[in-house]
Amino acid sequence: CEDRLCIDADSGRVHFVADGSILINSLYDPESLGFFAAGDGSTQSISIPDTDNRKWALDIIAEALLVNPNSTEASSNAIVIFDESRHQQPTLFGDTYNLLYYLLIYFTNDWMAMLLLFLTLFIVLEAVLIRKEDPEDWRHVFRIIYYGFGDARRYEYYQRPEKIRQVLLSRVRNLNTLSREEFDALPAVELQRMIDDPILVNFIFEDRRYKADELVGIIKRIKEWGRTDSEAEA
């Protein structure tokens, strides 16, 4: 519109300001004529700095409202529009942040997207439960059978004599209130005396293959071993 008046409805001027801070370095109340309310009905004068940009901003607005550069009259239908535009930065972090923010807004505002998100999370959690492996450091819990949700190998630990031995040895050590160092230093004769069960003693010291029914019987004896009469009745 440099050569035209820019007064019709579909035309106008655009002023680009690179740094928006030049428009907000001082805030004014035009109705107070240099004063602003300080509370309790009193007023306080405004100190206008020498480097104030208020006149510059008003000149820009006045120029946008003028009918032509040589006139001091404002157009009757002129409108000044302030638009703060934010442009995305071409960086990996910025693009990733914008994508995550968009997905968050999308999945929390659309009911179908929320349903799909819930179903996806449910399926993922089910897969985690099904594929969950029993931790190696489990000797402090006497639980031979692993009850995995939907796990077809729930009786797999009946076939692991070494883990069953670890459970038995931990049970013996705990019932005799021994530290790991004290228990490791025990002679074999003393360990046999503590166990006092020929079948379990043979299971501890014999390294051979066991049938499934043999391991089941050993597990039952381990569960019963060390119980008092009151515990057995309970």
mmCIF file of C-alpha atoms in Angstrom:
data_model
loop_
_atom_site.group_PDB
_atom_site.id
_atom_site.type_symbol
_atom_site.label_atom_id
_atom_site.label_comp_id
_atom_site.label_asym_id
_atom_site.label_seq_id
_atom_site.Cartn_x
_atom_site.Cartn_y
_atom_site.Cartn_z
ATOM 1 C CA CYS A 1 0.000 0.000 0.000
ATOM 2 C CA GLU A 2 2.949 2.372 -0.390
ATOM 3 C CA ASP A 3 1.403 4.028 -3.455
ATOM 4 C CA ARG A 4 -2.236 3.675 -2.380
ATOM 5 C CA LEU A 5 -4.320 5.053 0.467
ATOM 6 C CA CYS A 6 -5.036 1.607 1.926
ATOM 7 C CA ILE A 7 -8.514 2.644 2.964
ATOM 8 C CA ASP A 8 -10.561 -0.144 1.371
ATOM 9 C CA ALA A 9 -11.667 -3.155 3.381
ATOM 10 C CA ASP A 10 -9.230 -5.681 1.896
ATOM 11 C CA SER A 11 -5.986 -3.711 2.195
ATOM 12 C CA GLY A 12 -3.722 -2.320 4.866
ATOM 13 C CA ARG A 13 -0.173 -1.889 6.125
ATOM 14 C CA VAL A 14 1.933 -4.310 8.086
ATOM 15 C CA HIS A 15 4.668 -3.251 10.525
ATOM 16 C CA PHE A 16 7.045 -5.980 11.669
ATOM 17 C CA VAL A 17 8.682 -5.476 15.066
ATOM 18 C CA ALA A 18 11.501 -7.937 15.695
ATOM 19 C CA ASP A 19 11.775 -7.369 19.456
ATOM 20 C CA GLY A 20 8.473 -7.050 21.243
ATOM 21 C CA SER A 21 10.109 -5.697 24.381
ATOM 22 C CA ILE A 22 10.338 -2.194 22.878
ATOM 23 C CA LEU A 23 6.563 -1.981 23.198
ATOM 24 C CA ILE A 24 6.406 -2.979 26.868
ATOM 25 C CA ASN A 25 9.277 -1.224 28.618
ATOM 26 C CA SER A 26 6.792 1.143 30.278
ATOM 27 C CA LEU A 27 3.095 0.646 31.047
ATOM 28 C CA TYR A 28 0.716 3.586 31.407
ATOM 29 C CA ASP A 29 -2.820 4.396 32.398
ATOM 30 C CA PRO A 30 -3.898 7.045 29.831
ATOM 31 C CA GLU A 31 -6.787 8.162 32.032
ATOM 32 C CA SER A 32 -4.534 9.133 34.940
ATOM 33 C CA LEU A 33 -2.576 11.807 32.977
ATOM 34 C CA GLY A 34 0.699 10.901 34.566
ATOM 35 C CA PHE A 35 -0.715 9.375 37.760
ATOM 36 C CA PHE A 36 -1.835 5.916 38.758
ATOM 37 C CA ALA A 37 -3.845 4.588 41.679
ATOM 38 C CA ALA A 38 -1.698 3.637 44.677
ATOM 39 C CA GLY A 39 -4.488 2.226 46.866
ATOM 40 C CA ASP A 40 -6.840 3.732 49.483
ATOM 41 C CA GLY A 41 -7.985 6.336 46.950
ATOM 42 C CA SER A 42 -4.536 7.966 46.668
ATOM 43 C CA THR A 43 -2.529 8.411 43.492
ATOM 44 C CA GLN A 44 1.150 8.367 42.667
ATOM 45 C CA SER A 45 2.895 10.104 39.776
ATOM 46 C CA ILE A 46 4.496 8.108 37.004
ATOM 47 C CA SER A 47 8.137 8.802 36.225
ATOM 48 C CA ILE A 48 8.550 8.661 32.453
ATOM 49 C CA PRO A 49 12.123 7.756 31.433
ATOM 50 C CA ASP A 50 14.006 9.783 28.828
ATOM 51 C CA THR A 51 14.311 6.705 26.619
ATOM 52 C CA ASP A 52 10.570 6.114 26.681
ATOM 53 C CA ASN A 53 9.142 4.529 23.531
ATOM 54 C CA ARG A 54 5.557 5.595 24.153
ATOM 55 C CA LYS A 55 5.701 8.358 21.544
ATOM 56 C CA TRP A 56 7.217 6.011 19.005
ATOM 57 C CA ALA A 57 4.461 3.453 19.546
ATOM 58 C CA LEU A 58 1.761 6.128 19.324
ATOM 59 C CA ASP A 59 3.292 7.444 16.095
ATOM 60 C CA ILE A 60 3.182 3.966 14.578
ATOM 61 C CA ILE A 61 -0.483 3.612 15.568
ATOM 62 C CA ALA A 62 -1.335 7.097 14.274
ATOM 63 C CA GLU A 63 0.356 6.419 10.960
ATOM 64 C CA ALA A 64 -1.612 3.208 10.600
ATOM 65 C CA LEU A 65 -4.867 5.140 11.135
ATOM 66 C CA LEU A 66 -4.154 8.038 8.748
ATOM 67 C CA VAL A 67 -5.983 8.285 5.454
ATOM 68 C CA ASN A 68 -2.735 9.186 3.647
ATOM 69 C CA PRO A 69 0.811 10.210 4.646
ATOM 70 C CA ASN A 70 0.084 13.936 4.103
ATOM 71 C CA SER A 71 -3.121 14.012 6.151
ATOM 72 C CA THR A 72 -3.803 14.304 9.852
ATOM 73 C CA GLU A 73 -7.242 12.702 9.641
ATOM 74 C CA ALA A 74 -7.860 9.130 10.660
ATOM 75 C CA SER A 75 -9.946 6.842 8.518
ATOM 76 C CA SER A 76 -13.389 6.155 9.925
ATOM 77 C CA ASN A 77 -13.110 2.397 9.389
ATOM 78 C CA ALA A 78 -9.409 1.899 10.169
ATOM 79 C CA ILE A 79 -8.474 -0.885 12.562
ATOM 80 C CA VAL A 80 -5.112 -1.539 14.223
ATOM 81 C CA ILE A 81 -4.472 -5.211 14.941
ATOM 82 C CA PHE A 82 -1.642 -6.395 17.209
ATOM 83 C CA ASP A 83 -0.525 -9.945 16.499
ATOM 84 C CA GLU A 84 2.189 -11.709 18.474
ATOM 85 C CA SER A 85 3.527 -14.477 16.269
ATOM 86 C CA ARG A 86 5.681 -17.264 17.620
ATOM 87 C CA HIS A 87 7.739 -19.226 15.129
ATOM 88 C CA GLN A 88 9.016 -22.711 15.781
ATOM 89 C CA GLN A 89 12.760 -23.066 16.093
ATOM 90 C CA PRO A 90 14.292 -25.607 13.672
ATOM 91 C CA THR A 91 15.924 -27.641 16.445
ATOM 92 C CA LEU A 92 15.572 -31.291 17.362
ATOM 93 C CA PHE A 93 14.649 -30.501 20.962
ATOM 94 C CA GLY A 94 12.072 -27.891 19.920
ATOM 95 C CA ASP A 95 10.440 -30.179 17.349
ATOM 96 C CA THR A 96 10.338 -33.064 19.830
ATOM 97 C CA TYR A 97 8.777 -30.857 22.503
ATOM 98 C CA ASN A 98 6.125 -29.572 20.079
ATOM 99 C CA LEU A 99 5.302 -33.117 18.951
ATOM 100 C CA LEU A 100 4.920 -34.404 22.515
ATOM 101 C CA TYR A 101 2.832 -31.394 23.481
ATOM 102 C CA TYR A 102 0.581 -31.928 20.443
ATOM 103 C CA LEU A 103 0.123 -35.615 21.261
ATOM 104 C CA LEU A 104 -0.689 -34.789 24.880
ATOM 105 C CA ILE A 105 -3.349 -32.270 23.871
ATOM 106 C CA TYR A 106 -4.743 -34.585 21.195
ATOM 107 C CA PHE A 107 -5.042 -37.682 23.378
ATOM 108 C CA THR A 108 -6.610 -35.769 26.277
ATOM 109 C CA ASN A 109 -9.255 -33.890 24.277
ATOM 110 C CA ASP A 110 -10.615 -36.480 21.866
ATOM 111 C CA TRP A 111 -12.601 -39.347 23.386
ATOM 112 C CA MET A 112 -11.696 -41.793 20.629
ATOM 113 C CA ALA A 113 -8.000 -40.979 21.037
ATOM 114 C CA MET A 114 -8.310 -41.437 24.805
ATOM 115 C CA LEU A 115 -9.940 -44.842 24.246
ATOM 116 C CA LEU A 116 -7.177 -45.913 21.855
ATOM 117 C CA LEU A 117 -4.547 -44.703 24.317
ATOM 118 C CA PHE A 118 -6.169 -46.656 27.163
ATOM 119 C CA LEU A 119 -6.396 -49.833 25.085
ATOM 120 C CA THR A 120 -2.765 -49.479 23.994
ATOM 121 C CA LEU A 121 -1.561 -49.033 27.566
ATOM 122 C CA PHE A 122 -3.694 -51.978 28.705
ATOM 123 C CA ILE A 123 -2.228 -54.263 26.024
ATOM 124 C CA VAL A 124 1.322 -53.141 26.846
ATOM 125 C CA LEU A 125 0.809 -53.800 30.567
ATOM 126 C CA GLU A 126 -0.679 -57.219 29.834
ATOM 127 C CA ALA A 127 2.365 -58.061 27.715
ATOM 128 C CA VAL A 128 4.659 -56.963 30.533
ATOM 129 C CA LEU A 129 2.801 -59.140 33.040
ATOM 130 C CA ILE A 130 2.836 -62.163 30.753
ATOM 131 C CA ARG A 131 6.522 -61.860 29.875
ATOM 132 C CA LYS A 132 7.690 -60.884 33.364
ATOM 133 C CA GLU A 133 10.555 -63.058 34.552
ATOM 134 C CA ASP A 134 11.026 -64.130 38.131
ATOM 135 C CA PRO A 135 13.945 -62.202 39.691
ATOM 136 C CA GLU A 136 17.129 -64.084 40.477
ATOM 137 C CA ASP A 137 17.456 -62.628 43.966
ATOM 138 C CA TRP A 138 14.357 -64.332 45.356
ATOM 139 C CA ARG A 139 15.751 -66.529 48.115
ATOM 140 C CA HIS A 140 14.328 -64.345 50.857
ATOM 141 C CA VAL A 141 10.819 -65.364 49.741
ATOM 142 C CA PHE A 142 9.829 -68.994 49.987
ATOM 143 C CA ARG A 143 7.737 -69.183 46.853
ATOM 144 C CA ILE A 144 8.709 -71.991 44.525
ATOM 145 C CA ILE A 145 5.883 -71.647 42.034
ATOM 146 C CA TYR A 146 5.881 -68.503 39.918
ATOM 147 C CA TYR A 147 2.293 -67.359 39.443
ATOM 148 C CA GLY A 148 2.750 -65.281 36.297
ATOM 149 C CA PHE A 149 -0.471 -63.927 34.790
ATOM 150 C CA GLY A 150 -1.260 -66.111 31.801
ATOM 151 C CA ASP A 151 2.143 -67.825 32.021
ATOM 152 C CA ALA A 152 2.017 -71.385 30.711
ATOM 153 C CA ARG A 153 5.320 -72.103 32.496
ATOM 154 C CA ARG A 154 3.978 -71.505 35.974
ATOM 155 C CA TYR A 155 5.430 -74.821 37.263
ATOM 156 C CA GLU A 156 8.820 -74.292 35.665
ATOM 157 C CA TYR A 157 10.596 -73.839 38.986
ATOM 158 C CA TYR A 158 9.742 -77.387 40.020
ATOM 159 C CA GLN A 159 12.432 -78.363 37.508
ATOM 160 C CA ARG A 160 15.207 -76.213 39.037
ATOM 161 C CA PRO A 161 16.866 -78.103 41.902
ATOM 162 C CA GLU A 162 19.520 -75.422 42.387
ATOM 163 C CA LYS A 163 16.953 -72.766 43.206
ATOM 164 C CA ILE A 164 15.161 -75.137 45.561
ATOM 165 C CA ARG A 165 18.489 -75.750 47.340
ATOM 166 C CA GLN A 166 18.954 -71.993 47.700
ATOM 167 C CA VAL A 167 15.529 -71.748 49.315
ATOM 168 C CA LEU A 168 16.292 -74.568 51.741
ATOM 169 C CA LEU A 169 19.693 -73.146 52.719
ATOM 170 C CA SER A 170 18.218 -69.687 53.253
ATOM 171 C CA ARG A 171 15.505 -71.210 55.427
ATOM 172 C CA VAL A 172 18.093 -73.046 57.527
ATOM 173 C CA ARG A 173 20.207 -69.910 57.930
ATOM 174 C CA ASN A 174 17.235 -67.719 58.892
ATOM 175 C CA LEU A 175 15.843 -70.173 61.446
ATOM 176 C CA ASN A 176 19.264 -70.416 63.106
ATOM 177 C CA THR A 177 19.756 -66.611 62.988
ATOM 178 C CA LEU A 178 23.130 -66.782 61.262
ATOM 179 C CA SER A 179 24.743 -64.182 59.057
ATOM 180 C CA ARG A 180 25.825 -65.145 55.556
ATOM 181 C CA GLU A 181 29.481 -65.215 56.620
ATOM 182 C CA GLU A 182 28.743 -67.438 59.626
ATOM 183 C CA PHE A 183 26.598 -69.758 57.551
ATOM 184 C CA ASP A 184 29.218 -70.077 54.798
ATOM 185 C CA ALA A 185 31.834 -70.993 57.425
ATOM 186 C CA LEU A 186 29.773 -73.871 58.850
ATOM 187 C CA PRO A 187 31.259 -77.361 58.446
ATOM 188 C CA ALA A 188 29.198 -79.954 56.614
ATOM 189 C CA VAL A 189 28.627 -81.987 59.786
ATOM 190 C CA GLU A 190 27.135 -78.984 61.589
ATOM 191 C CA LEU A 191 24.870 -78.213 58.619
ATOM 192 C CA GLN A 192 23.609 -81.809 58.584
ATOM 193 C CA ARG A 193 22.879 -81.590 62.310
ATOM 194 C CA MET A 194 20.862 -78.389 61.783
ATOM 195 C CA ILE A 195 18.771 -79.897 59.000
ATOM 196 C CA ASP A 196 18.264 -83.252 60.767
ATOM 197 C CA ASP A 197 16.337 -84.711 57.842
ATOM 198 C CA PRO A 198 18.043 -87.460 55.813
ATOM 199 C CA ILE A 199 16.088 -86.731 52.635
ATOM 200 C CA LEU A 200 16.844 -83.005 52.738
ATOM 201 C CA VAL A 201 20.480 -83.675 53.675
ATOM 202 C CA ASN A 202 20.867 -85.938 50.645
ATOM 203 C CA PHE A 203 19.186 -83.281 48.494
ATOM 204 C CA ILE A 204 21.703 -80.676 49.683
ATOM 205 C CA PHE A 205 24.846 -82.744 49.175
ATOM 206 C CA GLU A 206 23.907 -84.959 46.201
ATOM 207 C CA ASP A 207 24.274 -83.415 42.756
ATOM 208 C CA ARG A 208 22.046 -85.542 40.550
ATOM 209 C CA ARG A 209 19.015 -85.201 38.315
ATOM 210 C CA TYR A 210 15.627 -85.382 39.996
ATOM 211 C CA LYS A 211 12.276 -86.377 38.590
ATOM 212 C CA ALA A 212 9.383 -83.956 38.834
ATOM 213 C CA ASP A 213 7.553 -86.028 41.448
ATOM 214 C CA GLU A 214 10.745 -86.236 43.547
ATOM 215 C CA LEU A 215 11.141 -82.461 43.512
ATOM 216 C CA VAL A 216 7.493 -82.026 44.469
ATOM 217 C CA GLY A 217 8.032 -84.278 47.488
ATOM 218 C CA ILE A 218 11.186 -82.382 48.473
ATOM 219 C CA ILE A 219 9.363 -79.063 48.234
ATOM 220 C CA LYS A 220 6.632 -80.357 50.535
ATOM 221 C CA ARG A 221 9.257 -81.464 53.060
ATOM 222 C CA ILE A 222 10.933 -78.028 52.863
ATOM 223 C CA LYS A 223 7.603 -76.336 53.597
ATOM 224 C CA GLU A 224 7.068 -78.576 56.611
ATOM 225 C CA TRP A 225 10.676 -78.414 57.818
ATOM 226 C CA GLY A 226 11.328 -76.206 60.818
ATOM 227 C CA ARG A 227 7.676 -75.710 61.726
ATOM 228 C CA THR A 228 6.643 -75.937 65.359
ATOM 229 C CA ASP A 229 3.560 -77.836 66.459
ATOM 230 C CA SER A 230 1.588 -74.600 66.850
ATOM 231 C CA GLU A 231 2.572 -73.451 63.355
ATOM 232 C CA ALA A 232 1.608 -76.811 61.878
ATOM 233 C CA GLU A 233 -1.816 -76.654 63.536
ATOM 234 C CA ALA A 234 -2.309 -73.084 62.247
#
